[in-house]
mmCIF file of C-alpha atoms in Angstrom:
data_model
loop_
_atom_site.group_PDB
_atom_site.id
_atom_site.type_symbol
_atom_site.label_atom_id
_atom_site.label_comp_id
_atom_site.label_asym_id
_atom_site.label_seq_id
_atom_site.Cartn_x
_atom_site.Cartn_y
_atom_site.Cartn_z
ATOM 1 C CA UNK A 1 13.004 -8.523 99.847
ATOM 2 C CA UNK A 2 16.421 -7.176 100.790
ATOM 3 C CA UNK A 3 16.563 -4.923 103.821
ATOM 4 C CA UNK A 4 19.951 -3.487 102.960
ATOM 5 C CA UNK A 5 20.307 0.256 103.456
ATOM 6 C CA UNK A 6 23.260 0.493 101.139
ATOM 7 C CA UNK A 7 24.326 -0.638 97.697
ATOM 8 C CA UNK A 8 27.856 -1.306 98.939
ATOM 9 C CA UNK A 9 29.391 -4.775 98.638
ATOM 10 C CA UNK A 10 32.580 -6.156 100.127
ATOM 11 C CA UNK A 11 34.125 -9.472 99.020
ATOM 12 C CA UNK A 12 36.570 -11.134 101.408
ATOM 13 C CA UNK A 13 39.656 -12.788 99.955
ATOM 14 C CA UNK A 14 40.610 -15.865 102.022
ATOM 15 C CA UNK A 15 44.049 -15.025 103.411
ATOM 16 C CA UNK A 16 45.436 -18.551 103.107
ATOM 17 C CA UNK A 17 47.659 -17.995 106.157
ATOM 18 C CA UNK A 18 47.119 -17.860 109.917
ATOM 19 C CA UNK A 19 45.935 -14.473 111.129
ATOM 20 C CA UNK A 20 48.388 -13.056 113.616
ATOM 21 C CA UNK A 21 48.710 -9.711 115.302
ATOM 22 C CA UNK A 22 47.329 -7.395 117.974
ATOM 23 C CA UNK A 23 43.770 -6.039 117.844
ATOM 24 C CA UNK A 24 42.114 -4.085 120.639
ATOM 25 C CA UNK A 25 38.344 -4.643 120.587
ATOM 26 C CA UNK A 26 36.231 -1.530 121.071
ATOM 27 C CA UNK A 27 34.599 -0.756 124.417
ATOM 28 C CA UNK A 28 31.508 -2.700 125.405
ATOM 29 C CA UNK A 29 28.335 -1.319 123.816
ATOM 30 C CA UNK A 30 26.233 -2.780 126.620
ATOM 31 C CA UNK A 31 28.280 -1.159 129.359
ATOM 32 C CA UNK A 32 28.831 2.144 127.484
ATOM 33 C CA UNK A 33 25.101 2.734 127.048
ATOM 34 C CA UNK A 34 24.395 1.858 130.689
ATOM 35 C CA UNK A 35 27.119 4.164 131.893
ATOM 36 C CA UNK A 36 25.996 7.021 129.634
ATOM 37 C CA UNK A 37 22.449 6.860 130.996
ATOM 38 C CA UNK A 38 23.547 6.565 134.647
ATOM 39 C CA UNK A 39 26.005 9.436 134.258
ATOM 40 C CA UNK A 40 23.237 11.476 132.610
ATOM 41 C CA UNK A 41 20.905 10.804 135.554
ATOM 42 C CA UNK A 42 23.639 11.615 138.075
ATOM 43 C CA UNK A 43 24.381 14.947 139.671
ATOM 44 C CA UNK A 44 27.874 16.176 138.804
ATOM 45 C CA UNK A 45 30.523 15.305 136.228
ATOM 46 C CA UNK A 46 31.460 11.684 135.302
ATOM 47 C CA UNK A 47 34.382 10.612 133.166
ATOM 48 C CA UNK A 48 33.700 7.430 131.165
ATOM 49 C CA UNK A 49 36.879 5.926 129.741
ATOM 50 C CA UNK A 50 37.365 2.938 127.438
ATOM 51 C CA UNK A 51 33.946 3.742 125.943
ATOM 52 C CA UNK A 52 32.631 2.652 122.572
ATOM 53 C CA UNK A 53 31.998 5.352 119.972
ATOM 54 C CA UNK A 54 29.591 3.826 117.490
ATOM 55 C CA UNK A 55 26.111 4.430 116.038
ATOM 56 C CA UNK A 56 24.361 2.936 119.070
ATOM 57 C CA UNK A 57 26.256 4.975 121.667
ATOM 58 C CA UNK A 58 25.995 8.157 119.622
ATOM 59 C CA UNK A 59 22.206 7.761 119.581
ATOM 60 C CA UNK A 60 22.242 7.460 123.364
ATOM 61 C CA UNK A 61 24.594 10.395 123.864
ATOM 62 C CA UNK A 62 22.642 12.630 121.495
ATOM 63 C CA UNK A 63 19.345 11.742 123.195
ATOM 64 C CA UNK A 64 20.804 12.658 126.592
ATOM 65 C CA UNK A 65 22.078 15.939 125.150
ATOM 66 C CA UNK A 66 18.532 16.637 123.928
ATOM 67 C CA UNK A 67 17.371 16.122 127.538
ATOM 68 C CA UNK A 68 19.730 18.710 129.034
ATOM 69 C CA UNK A 69 22.812 16.594 129.761
ATOM 70 C CA UNK A 70 26.184 18.154 128.812
ATOM 71 C CA UNK A 71 28.477 15.616 127.130
ATOM 72 C CA UNK A 72 31.922 16.292 125.689
ATOM 73 C CA UNK A 73 34.209 13.829 123.895
ATOM 74 C CA UNK A 74 37.879 14.731 124.393
ATOM 75 C CA UNK A 75 39.112 11.625 122.564
ATOM 76 C CA UNK A 76 37.925 8.495 120.740
ATOM 77 C CA UNK A 77 37.215 6.473 123.899
ATOM 78 C CA UNK A 78 36.082 9.048 126.482
ATOM 79 C CA UNK A 79 32.796 10.723 127.345
ATOM 80 C CA UNK A 80 32.701 13.506 129.953
ATOM 81 C CA UNK A 81 29.103 13.679 131.179
ATOM 82 C CA UNK A 82 27.698 16.471 133.370
ATOM 83 C CA UNK A 83 24.175 16.056 134.731
ATOM 84 C CA UNK A 84 21.955 17.893 137.168
ATOM 85 C CA UNK A 85 20.286 14.757 138.534
ATOM 86 C CA UNK A 86 17.254 15.425 136.341
ATOM 87 C CA UNK A 87 16.453 14.815 132.670
ATOM 88 C CA UNK A 88 14.463 17.504 130.852
ATOM 89 C CA UNK A 89 11.707 16.957 128.299
ATOM 90 C CA UNK A 90 13.261 17.093 124.794
ATOM 91 C CA UNK A 91 11.920 19.553 122.237
ATOM 92 C CA UNK A 92 11.308 16.843 119.639
ATOM 93 C CA UNK A 93 11.082 13.001 119.475
ATOM 94 C CA UNK A 94 14.259 11.098 120.385
ATOM 95 C CA UNK A 95 15.488 9.243 117.297
ATOM 96 C CA UNK A 96 17.482 6.176 118.343
ATOM 97 C CA UNK A 97 18.072 4.326 115.081
ATOM 98 C CA UNK A 98 18.061 0.602 115.737
ATOM 99 C CA UNK A 99 19.743 0.858 119.181
ATOM 100 C CA UNK A 100 17.805 -1.540 121.411
ATOM 101 C CA UNK A 101 19.623 -0.599 124.618
ATOM 102 C CA UNK A 102 19.083 3.129 124.116
ATOM 103 C CA UNK A 103 15.443 2.652 123.175
ATOM 104 C CA UNK A 104 14.499 0.389 126.108
ATOM 105 C CA UNK A 105 16.584 2.229 128.696
ATOM 106 C CA UNK A 106 15.331 5.700 127.720
ATOM 107 C CA UNK A 107 11.707 4.581 127.581
ATOM 108 C CA UNK A 108 11.876 3.740 131.302
ATOM 109 C CA UNK A 109 14.034 6.760 132.201
ATOM 110 C CA UNK A 110 11.519 9.039 130.463
ATOM 111 C CA UNK A 111 9.142 8.358 133.394
ATOM 112 C CA UNK A 112 11.475 10.527 135.525
ATOM 113 C CA UNK A 113 11.067 13.498 133.133
ATOM 114 C CA UNK A 114 8.396 16.057 133.948
ATOM 115 C CA UNK A 115 6.858 16.355 130.506
ATOM 116 C CA UNK A 116 6.339 14.419 127.275
ATOM 117 C CA UNK A 117 8.993 12.233 125.707
ATOM 118 C CA UNK A 118 8.621 10.402 122.398
ATOM 119 C CA UNK A 119 11.076 7.505 121.842
ATOM 120 C CA UNK A 120 11.386 6.442 118.195
ATOM 121 C CA UNK A 121 13.750 4.650 115.856
ATOM 122 C CA UNK A 122 14.322 3.503 112.287
ATOM 123 C CA UNK A 123 12.088 1.041 110.392
ATOM 124 C CA UNK A 124 13.940 -1.903 111.964
ATOM 125 C CA UNK A 125 13.426 -0.572 115.497
ATOM 126 C CA UNK A 126 9.742 -0.024 114.704
ATOM 127 C CA UNK A 127 9.436 -3.816 114.417
ATOM 128 C CA UNK A 128 11.165 -4.606 117.717
ATOM 129 C CA UNK A 129 8.827 -5.375 120.655
ATOM 130 C CA UNK A 130 8.552 -3.088 123.626
ATOM 131 C CA UNK A 131 5.033 -3.934 124.875
ATOM 132 C CA UNK A 132 6.162 -5.785 128.082
ATOM 133 C CA UNK A 133 8.085 -2.700 129.208
ATOM 134 C CA UNK A 134 5.140 -0.423 128.349
ATOM 135 C CA UNK A 135 2.793 -2.667 130.369
ATOM 136 C CA UNK A 136 5.201 -2.674 133.333
ATOM 137 C CA UNK A 137 5.609 1.125 133.306
ATOM 138 C CA UNK A 138 1.837 1.542 133.135
ATOM 139 C CA UNK A 139 1.534 -0.536 136.290
ATOM 140 C CA UNK A 140 3.873 1.942 137.993
ATOM 141 C CA UNK A 141 1.351 4.691 137.265
ATOM 142 C CA UNK A 142 3.076 6.061 134.145
ATOM 143 C CA UNK A 143 0.912 7.248 131.269
ATOM 144 C CA UNK A 144 2.547 5.643 128.232
ATOM 145 C CA UNK A 145 1.415 4.645 124.748
ATOM 146 C CA UNK A 146 2.896 2.419 122.035
ATOM 147 C CA UNK A 147 0.144 1.729 119.545
ATOM 148 C CA UNK A 148 1.866 -1.106 117.694
ATOM 149 C CA UNK A 149 3.580 -2.709 120.689
ATOM 150 C CA UNK A 150 6.844 -1.443 119.142
ATOM 151 C CA UNK A 151 8.309 2.071 118.956
ATOM 152 C CA UNK A 152 7.355 4.882 118.630
ATOM 153 C CA UNK A 153 6.528 5.172 122.352
ATOM 154 C CA UNK A 154 5.073 8.281 123.956
ATOM 155 C CA UNK A 155 5.677 8.802 127.690
ATOM 156 C CA UNK A 156 3.954 11.522 129.706
ATOM 157 C CA UNK A 157 6.395 11.671 132.626
ATOM 158 C CA UNK A 158 5.619 13.110 136.046
ATOM 159 C CA UNK A 159 9.103 12.856 137.495
ATOM 160 C CA UNK A 160 8.245 9.867 139.715
ATOM 161 C CA UNK A 161 6.480 6.518 139.941
ATOM 162 C CA UNK A 162 3.043 6.137 141.549
ATOM 163 C CA UNK A 163 3.687 2.584 142.848
ATOM 164 C CA UNK A 164 6.490 0.762 144.655
ATOM 165 C CA UNK A 165 6.059 -2.575 142.913
ATOM 166 C CA UNK A 166 6.261 -3.734 139.273
ATOM 167 C CA UNK A 167 6.062 -7.145 137.601
ATOM 168 C CA UNK A 168 7.785 -7.580 134.229
ATOM 169 C CA UNK A 169 7.760 -10.351 131.607
ATOM 170 C CA UNK A 170 11.441 -10.529 130.593
ATOM 171 C CA UNK A 171 11.047 -13.553 128.299
ATOM 172 C CA UNK A 172 11.718 -11.429 125.194
ATOM 173 C CA UNK A 173 14.567 -9.328 126.560
ATOM 174 C CA UNK A 174 16.556 -8.735 129.707
ATOM 175 C CA UNK A 175 16.768 -5.075 128.605
ATOM 176 C CA UNK A 176 13.284 -4.500 130.014
ATOM 177 C CA UNK A 177 14.485 -5.453 133.507
ATOM 178 C CA UNK A 178 17.656 -3.382 133.142
ATOM 179 C CA UNK A 179 15.595 -0.403 132.007
ATOM 180 C CA UNK A 180 13.326 -0.624 135.059
ATOM 181 C CA UNK A 181 16.214 -1.136 137.473
ATOM 182 C CA UNK A 182 18.117 1.910 136.288
ATOM 183 C CA UNK A 183 15.032 4.164 136.285
ATOM 184 C CA UNK A 184 13.849 2.923 139.690
ATOM 185 C CA UNK A 185 16.748 4.481 141.617
ATOM 186 C CA UNK A 186 15.634 7.929 140.388
ATOM 187 C CA UNK A 187 12.214 7.825 141.981
ATOM 188 C CA UNK A 188 11.056 9.009 145.409
ATOM 189 C CA UNK A 189 10.393 5.572 146.923
ATOM 190 C CA UNK A 190 11.952 2.134 146.976
ATOM 191 C CA UNK A 191 10.729 -0.052 144.112
ATOM 192 C CA UNK A 192 10.469 -3.832 143.930
ATOM 193 C CA UNK A 193 10.971 -5.322 140.463
ATOM 194 C CA UNK A 194 9.579 -8.849 140.060
ATOM 195 C CA UNK A 195 9.895 -11.250 137.140
ATOM 196 C CA UNK A 196 6.711 -12.933 136.052
ATOM 197 C CA UNK A 197 8.189 -16.442 135.830
ATOM 198 C CA UNK A 198 11.927 -17.139 135.874
ATOM 199 C CA UNK A 199 12.312 -16.920 132.105
ATOM 200 C CA UNK A 200 14.754 -14.208 131.173
ATOM 201 C CA UNK A 201 16.830 -13.501 128.098
ATOM 202 C CA UNK A 202 20.532 -13.373 129.025
ATOM 203 C CA UNK A 203 20.384 -12.869 132.802
ATOM 204 C CA UNK A 204 24.060 -11.923 132.851
ATOM 205 C CA UNK A 205 23.182 -8.535 131.365
ATOM 206 C CA UNK A 206 21.173 -7.729 134.486
ATOM 207 C CA UNK A 207 24.321 -8.381 136.534
ATOM 208 C CA UNK A 208 26.096 -5.830 134.316
ATOM 209 C CA UNK A 209 23.309 -3.343 134.991
ATOM 210 C CA UNK A 210 23.425 -3.824 138.759
ATOM 211 C CA UNK A 211 27.234 -3.468 138.818
ATOM 212 C CA UNK A 212 27.035 -0.219 136.818
ATOM 213 C CA UNK A 213 24.238 1.154 139.038
ATOM 214 C CA UNK A 214 26.255 0.400 142.158
ATOM 215 C CA UNK A 215 29.290 2.190 140.700
ATOM 216 C CA UNK A 216 27.104 5.301 140.387
ATOM 217 C CA UNK A 217 25.909 5.054 144.000
ATOM 218 C CA UNK A 218 22.673 3.053 143.691
ATOM 219 C CA UNK A 219 21.569 0.552 146.332
ATOM 220 C CA UNK A 220 20.215 -2.599 144.645
ATOM 221 C CA UNK A 221 19.361 -5.782 146.530
ATOM 222 C CA UNK A 222 18.592 -9.067 144.800
ATOM 223 C CA UNK A 223 16.003 -10.501 147.136
ATOM 224 C CA UNK A 224 15.600 -13.742 145.146
ATOM 225 C CA UNK A 225 16.442 -14.940 141.600
ATOM 226 C CA UNK A 226 13.326 -13.112 140.362
ATOM 227 C CA UNK A 227 13.045 -10.070 142.704
ATOM 228 C CA UNK A 228 15.165 -6.923 142.995
ATOM 229 C CA UNK A 229 14.682 -4.033 145.429
ATOM 230 C CA UNK A 230 15.982 -0.644 144.382
ATOM 231 C CA UNK A 231 16.371 2.220 146.919
ATOM 232 C CA UNK A 232 15.543 5.802 145.845
ATOM 233 C CA UNK A 233 19.145 6.962 146.069
ATOM 234 C CA UNK A 234 19.446 8.697 142.728
ATOM 235 C CA UNK A 235 22.930 8.621 141.207
ATOM 236 C CA UNK A 236 26.264 10.241 141.988
ATOM 237 C CA UNK A 237 28.775 11.203 139.311
ATOM 238 C CA UNK A 238 31.841 9.009 139.165
ATOM 239 C CA UNK A 239 34.797 8.090 136.990
ATOM 240 C CA UNK A 240 34.039 4.760 135.300
ATOM 241 C CA UNK A 241 36.193 2.438 133.210
ATOM 242 C CA UNK A 242 34.383 0.456 130.487
ATOM 243 C CA UNK A 243 35.754 -2.969 129.609
ATOM 244 C CA UNK A 244 36.275 -4.125 125.980
ATOM 245 C CA UNK A 245 33.292 -5.583 124.156
ATOM 246 C CA UNK A 246 33.046 -9.352 124.575
ATOM 247 C CA UNK A 247 30.624 -9.696 121.628
ATOM 248 C CA UNK A 248 33.200 -8.009 119.365
ATOM 249 C CA UNK A 249 35.914 -10.255 120.781
ATOM 250 C CA UNK A 250 34.050 -13.369 119.596
ATOM 251 C CA UNK A 251 34.766 -12.586 115.947
ATOM 252 C CA UNK A 252 38.476 -12.302 116.675
ATOM 253 C CA UNK A 253 38.534 -15.463 118.772
ATOM 254 C CA UNK A 254 36.781 -17.308 115.951
ATOM 255 C CA UNK A 255 39.114 -15.863 113.297
ATOM 256 C CA UNK A 256 42.047 -17.143 115.351
ATOM 257 C CA UNK A 257 40.849 -20.735 115.589
ATOM 258 C CA UNK A 258 39.547 -20.831 111.969
ATOM 259 C CA UNK A 259 42.932 -19.803 110.578
ATOM 260 C CA UNK A 260 45.192 -21.403 113.211
ATOM 261 C CA UNK A 261 46.465 -17.948 114.068
ATOM 262 C CA UNK A 262 47.371 -15.967 117.170
ATOM 263 C CA UNK A 263 45.467 -12.724 117.778
ATOM 264 C CA UNK A 264 46.341 -10.831 120.931
ATOM 265 C CA UNK A 265 43.326 -8.845 122.173
ATOM 266 C CA UNK A 266 45.189 -7.371 125.117
ATOM 267 C CA UNK A 267 42.576 -8.787 127.483
ATOM 268 C CA UNK A 268 42.169 -12.346 128.783
ATOM 269 C CA UNK A 269 38.893 -14.141 127.986
ATOM 270 C CA UNK A 270 38.235 -14.834 131.680
ATOM 271 C CA UNK A 271 38.523 -11.165 132.630
ATOM 272 C CA UNK A 272 35.268 -10.132 130.927
ATOM 273 C CA UNK A 273 32.094 -9.651 132.958
ATOM 274 C CA UNK A 274 29.849 -9.698 129.895
ATOM 275 C CA UNK A 275 27.757 -12.821 129.133
ATOM 276 C CA UNK A 276 29.068 -13.286 125.595
ATOM 277 C CA UNK A 277 32.528 -14.106 126.969
ATOM 278 C CA UNK A 278 31.080 -17.566 127.711
ATOM 279 C CA UNK A 279 31.425 -18.164 123.977
ATOM 280 C CA UNK A 280 35.208 -18.339 124.320
ATOM 281 C CA UNK A 281 35.142 -21.871 125.726
ATOM 282 C CA UNK A 282 32.896 -23.034 122.899
ATOM 283 C CA UNK A 283 35.132 -21.384 120.266
ATOM 284 C CA UNK A 284 38.202 -22.972 121.862
ATOM 285 C CA UNK A 285 36.658 -26.423 121.395
ATOM 286 C CA UNK A 286 36.626 -25.983 117.565
ATOM 287 C CA UNK A 287 36.716 -28.159 115.441
ATOM 288 C CA UNK A 288 35.003 -30.385 118.010
ATOM 289 C CA UNK A 289 32.225 -28.057 119.136
ATOM 290 C CA UNK A 290 29.394 -29.550 121.228
ATOM 291 C CA UNK A 291 26.556 -31.260 119.340
ATOM 292 C CA UNK A 292 24.060 -28.995 121.143
ATOM 293 C CA UNK A 293 24.780 -25.380 122.122
ATOM 294 C CA UNK A 294 22.407 -23.452 124.366
ATOM 295 C CA UNK A 295 22.666 -19.841 123.179
ATOM 296 C CA UNK A 296 20.200 -18.376 125.707
ATOM 297 C CA UNK A 297 22.861 -16.760 127.919
ATOM 298 C CA UNK A 298 25.218 -15.580 125.116
ATOM 299 C CA UNK A 299 22.726 -14.523 122.480
ATOM 300 C CA UNK A 300 24.854 -11.980 120.584
ATOM 301 C CA UNK A 301 27.608 -14.610 120.191
ATOM 302 C CA UNK A 302 25.316 -17.073 118.395
ATOM 303 C CA UNK A 303 25.922 -15.650 114.897
ATOM 304 C CA UNK A 304 29.678 -16.044 115.439
ATOM 305 C CA UNK A 305 29.266 -19.588 116.723
ATOM 306 C CA UNK A 306 26.862 -20.570 113.946
ATOM 307 C CA UNK A 307 29.205 -19.516 111.131
ATOM 308 C CA UNK A 308 32.148 -21.188 112.903
ATOM 309 C CA UNK A 309 30.036 -24.363 113.281
ATOM 310 C CA UNK A 310 29.760 -24.594 109.474
ATOM 311 C CA UNK A 311 33.405 -25.750 109.498
ATOM 312 C CA UNK A 312 33.111 -28.051 112.567
ATOM 313 C CA UNK A 313 33.809 -31.789 112.360
ATOM 314 C CA UNK A 314 30.254 -32.725 113.351
ATOM 315 C CA UNK A 315 26.794 -31.091 113.122
ATOM 316 C CA UNK A 316 25.748 -28.540 115.719
ATOM 317 C CA UNK A 317 22.266 -27.666 116.926
ATOM 318 C CA UNK A 318 21.621 -24.275 118.532
ATOM 319 C CA UNK A 319 18.828 -24.188 121.126
ATOM 320 C CA UNK A 320 17.464 -21.524 123.455
ATOM 321 C CA UNK A 321 17.814 -18.895 120.747
ATOM 322 C CA UNK A 322 14.194 -17.899 120.056
ATOM 323 C CA UNK A 323 14.940 -14.326 121.186
ATOM 324 C CA UNK A 324 17.237 -13.960 118.170
ATOM 325 C CA UNK A 325 14.092 -13.523 116.095
ATOM 326 C CA UNK A 326 13.466 -10.094 117.677
ATOM 327 C CA UNK A 327 16.998 -8.656 117.537
ATOM 328 C CA UNK A 328 18.179 -6.105 114.960
ATOM 329 C CA UNK A 329 16.694 -8.572 112.465
ATOM 330 C CA UNK A 330 15.405 -12.141 112.684
ATOM 331 C CA UNK A 331 18.907 -13.526 113.215
ATOM 332 C CA UNK A 332 17.856 -17.152 113.008
ATOM 333 C CA UNK A 333 16.418 -16.517 109.536
ATOM 334 C CA UNK A 334 19.375 -14.348 108.519
ATOM 335 C CA UNK A 335 21.858 -17.077 109.554
ATOM 336 C CA UNK A 336 19.961 -19.882 107.835
ATOM 337 C CA UNK A 337 19.512 -17.733 104.701
ATOM 338 C CA UNK A 338 23.177 -16.791 104.513
ATOM 339 C CA UNK A 339 24.507 -20.284 105.176
ATOM 340 C CA UNK A 340 22.091 -21.812 102.701
ATOM 341 C CA UNK A 341 23.280 -19.234 100.151
ATOM 342 C CA UNK A 342 26.785 -20.569 100.631
ATOM 343 C CA UNK A 343 25.618 -24.135 100.176
ATOM 344 C CA UNK A 344 22.057 -25.503 100.074
ATOM 345 C CA UNK A 345 21.243 -27.432 103.254
ATOM 346 C CA UNK A 346 24.123 -25.995 105.263
ATOM 347 C CA UNK A 347 21.656 -24.641 107.829
ATOM 348 C CA UNK A 348 18.090 -25.657 108.629
ATOM 349 C CA UNK A 349 15.569 -23.993 110.940
ATOM 350 C CA UNK A 350 13.635 -26.486 113.039
ATOM 351 C CA UNK A 351 11.111 -24.368 114.986
ATOM 352 C CA UNK A 352 13.333 -21.874 116.777
ATOM 353 C CA UNK A 353 16.367 -24.210 116.724
ATOM 354 C CA UNK A 354 19.109 -23.751 114.136
ATOM 355 C CA UNK A 355 20.812 -26.924 112.878
ATOM 356 C CA UNK A 356 24.176 -26.518 111.125
ATOM 357 C CA UNK A 357 25.164 -29.367 108.816
ATOM 358 C CA UNK A 358 28.895 -28.878 109.460
ATOM 359 C CA UNK A 359 31.498 -29.755 106.824
ATOM 360 C CA UNK A 360 35.215 -29.091 107.315
ATOM 361 C CA UNK A 361 35.672 -29.609 103.552
ATOM 362 C CA UNK A 362 34.051 -26.234 102.925
ATOM 363 C CA UNK A 363 37.405 -24.672 103.754
ATOM 364 C CA UNK A 364 39.359 -23.973 100.579
ATOM 365 C CA UNK A 365 36.377 -24.060 98.233
ATOM 366 C CA UNK A 366 35.103 -21.182 96.143
ATOM 367 C CA UNK A 367 31.355 -20.855 96.713
ATOM 368 C CA UNK A 368 30.217 -17.429 95.518
ATOM 369 C CA UNK A 369 27.469 -16.078 97.763
ATOM 370 C CA UNK A 370 25.973 -12.655 98.376
ATOM 371 C CA UNK A 371 25.215 -12.395 102.107
ATOM 372 C CA UNK A 372 22.194 -10.238 102.874
ATOM 373 C CA UNK A 373 23.049 -8.686 106.256
ATOM 374 C CA UNK A 374 19.556 -7.277 106.796
ATOM 375 C CA UNK A 375 21.368 -4.136 108.004
ATOM 376 C CA UNK A 376 22.504 -6.181 111.022
ATOM 377 C CA UNK A 377 26.064 -5.596 112.205
ATOM 378 C CA UNK A 378 26.380 -9.066 113.754
ATOM 379 C CA UNK A 379 25.324 -10.834 110.585
ATOM 380 C CA UNK A 380 27.909 -8.856 108.586
ATOM 381 C CA UNK A 381 30.736 -9.523 111.081
ATOM 382 C CA UNK A 382 30.009 -13.231 111.539
ATOM 383 C CA UNK A 383 29.723 -14.044 107.812
ATOM 384 C CA UNK A 384 33.072 -12.308 107.255
ATOM 385 C CA UNK A 385 34.450 -15.337 109.134
ATOM 386 C CA UNK A 386 33.163 -17.637 106.387
ATOM 387 C CA UNK A 387 35.073 -15.516 103.902
ATOM 388 C CA UNK A 388 38.345 -16.316 105.716
ATOM 389 C CA UNK A 389 38.081 -19.905 104.453
ATOM 390 C CA UNK A 390 35.710 -19.827 101.451
ATOM 391 C CA UNK A 391 36.269 -17.845 98.259
ATOM 392 C CA UNK A 392 33.542 -15.604 96.865
ATOM 393 C CA UNK A 393 31.832 -14.536 100.117
ATOM 394 C CA UNK A 394 30.400 -11.068 99.515
ATOM 395 C CA UNK A 395 28.945 -9.028 102.381
ATOM 396 C CA UNK A 396 26.125 -6.672 101.377
ATOM 397 C CA UNK A 397 25.910 -3.357 103.277
ATOM 398 C CA UNK A 398 29.273 -3.819 104.979
ATOM 399 C CA UNK A 399 28.993 -0.348 106.588
ATOM 400 C CA UNK A 400 26.316 -1.643 108.980
ATOM 401 C CA UNK A 401 29.137 -2.788 111.324
ATOM 402 C CA UNK A 402 29.305 0.852 112.456
ATOM 403 C CA UNK A 403 26.469 0.066 114.857
ATOM 404 C CA UNK A 404 28.949 -1.409 117.349
ATOM 405 C CA UNK A 405 32.376 -1.916 115.685
ATOM 406 C CA UNK A 406 33.149 0.865 113.209
ATOM 407 C CA UNK A 407 36.769 -0.299 112.691
ATOM 408 C CA UNK A 408 35.960 -3.976 112.094
ATOM 409 C CA UNK A 409 37.099 -4.137 108.455
ATOM 410 C CA UNK A 410 40.218 -2.073 109.235
ATOM 411 C CA UNK A 411 41.087 -4.455 112.075
ATOM 412 C CA UNK A 412 40.741 -7.492 109.790
ATOM 413 C CA UNK A 413 42.950 -5.722 107.232
ATOM 414 C CA UNK A 414 45.550 -5.062 109.915
ATOM 415 C CA UNK A 415 45.729 -8.870 110.399
ATOM 416 C CA UNK A 416 46.378 -9.385 106.682
ATOM 417 C CA UNK A 417 42.891 -9.894 105.257
ATOM 418 C CA UNK A 418 42.321 -8.370 101.828
ATOM 419 C CA UNK A 419 39.060 -7.346 100.177
ATOM 420 C CA UNK A 420 37.605 -6.299 96.882
ATOM 421 C CA UNK A 421 34.695 -3.914 96.518
ATOM 422 C CA UNK A 422 33.536 -1.171 98.866
ATOM 423 C CA UNK A 423 35.416 -1.139 102.135
ATOM 424 C CA UNK A 424 33.676 1.403 104.361
#
């Protein structure tokens, strides 16, 4: 069954020439949503520049507005956020679409509200797990309910935590740890956050969280690889610059190597602090990508790398990607489905591994294929790369890229890519 929310279709016409030009990726979604929450929890006025304006960040901003935070948007990349140091109980449930960061982060922050908060999302979000975070918050003395183990979540906040120690299973998502870290600084006592086991999805995102917290005045100490101590400092308003989105950059890096082009992003690959920037070295190795790629620490880059691998000289196996099954959609299944649609056998799932049967001869062929994006922005953007080299690639629900990169199709057009069908 198709999960597309739209009847739109967009067919990419292979450009037949190197893509060259200047494209500025949008601001980082991960950092924007962290900064919005921290600014909302802070006392005073913060100016966030370089920010991403997309579906996911609008859900976060609107939820904070519903909780008493004043947010203005003087231009396309700036949020001015004024908080009182306290979030208020919203009048109705917070609807957060399919924004994982907003949903996980606000579920923990809701413990600091004196009153009831309901965190909910769209049908996709209602399938995404949140039980480990609910269990952890319960151990901190928070009354919280999520009947299905996924949103909706109801939190009866008291404005503080009743314990100074929490253990969290972060095997499914590092966002659970980030959510607890950011909320912990708003309590009345120091809190220790401990991983149960060292397994953690994309540890680099926790480093992003800690850096953002420190910028807003928090005191976080990493006691060991699996223990953090957060002091009850609260947050102080600050001016904060958000770096471009490394996950968005991966599509442009891949488009460059696939077409032999030169795309200037205005930012060097080694200047990113986000985990997905690790993908640059792998992309640069094309068409001789490694036989085995561990995607565990650059999960959002895996769709980009998997589609690029279809054109590699030799087969590529992706490992450490089991968490992709609980993203905006089951991305392992979406990738294998889309690639197999292009050519039977092009991708095979082996357990939670994804094996790409690479073939450079795909380039230049016409292989008509409708790509079901499952309403997932990363599936849409990564399969657009296949359309740069193969005729007949049609992206269903192309507007879903608005989740993190609203101008994606316009940016490709600016590099000389043409389309038929419904360009959002």
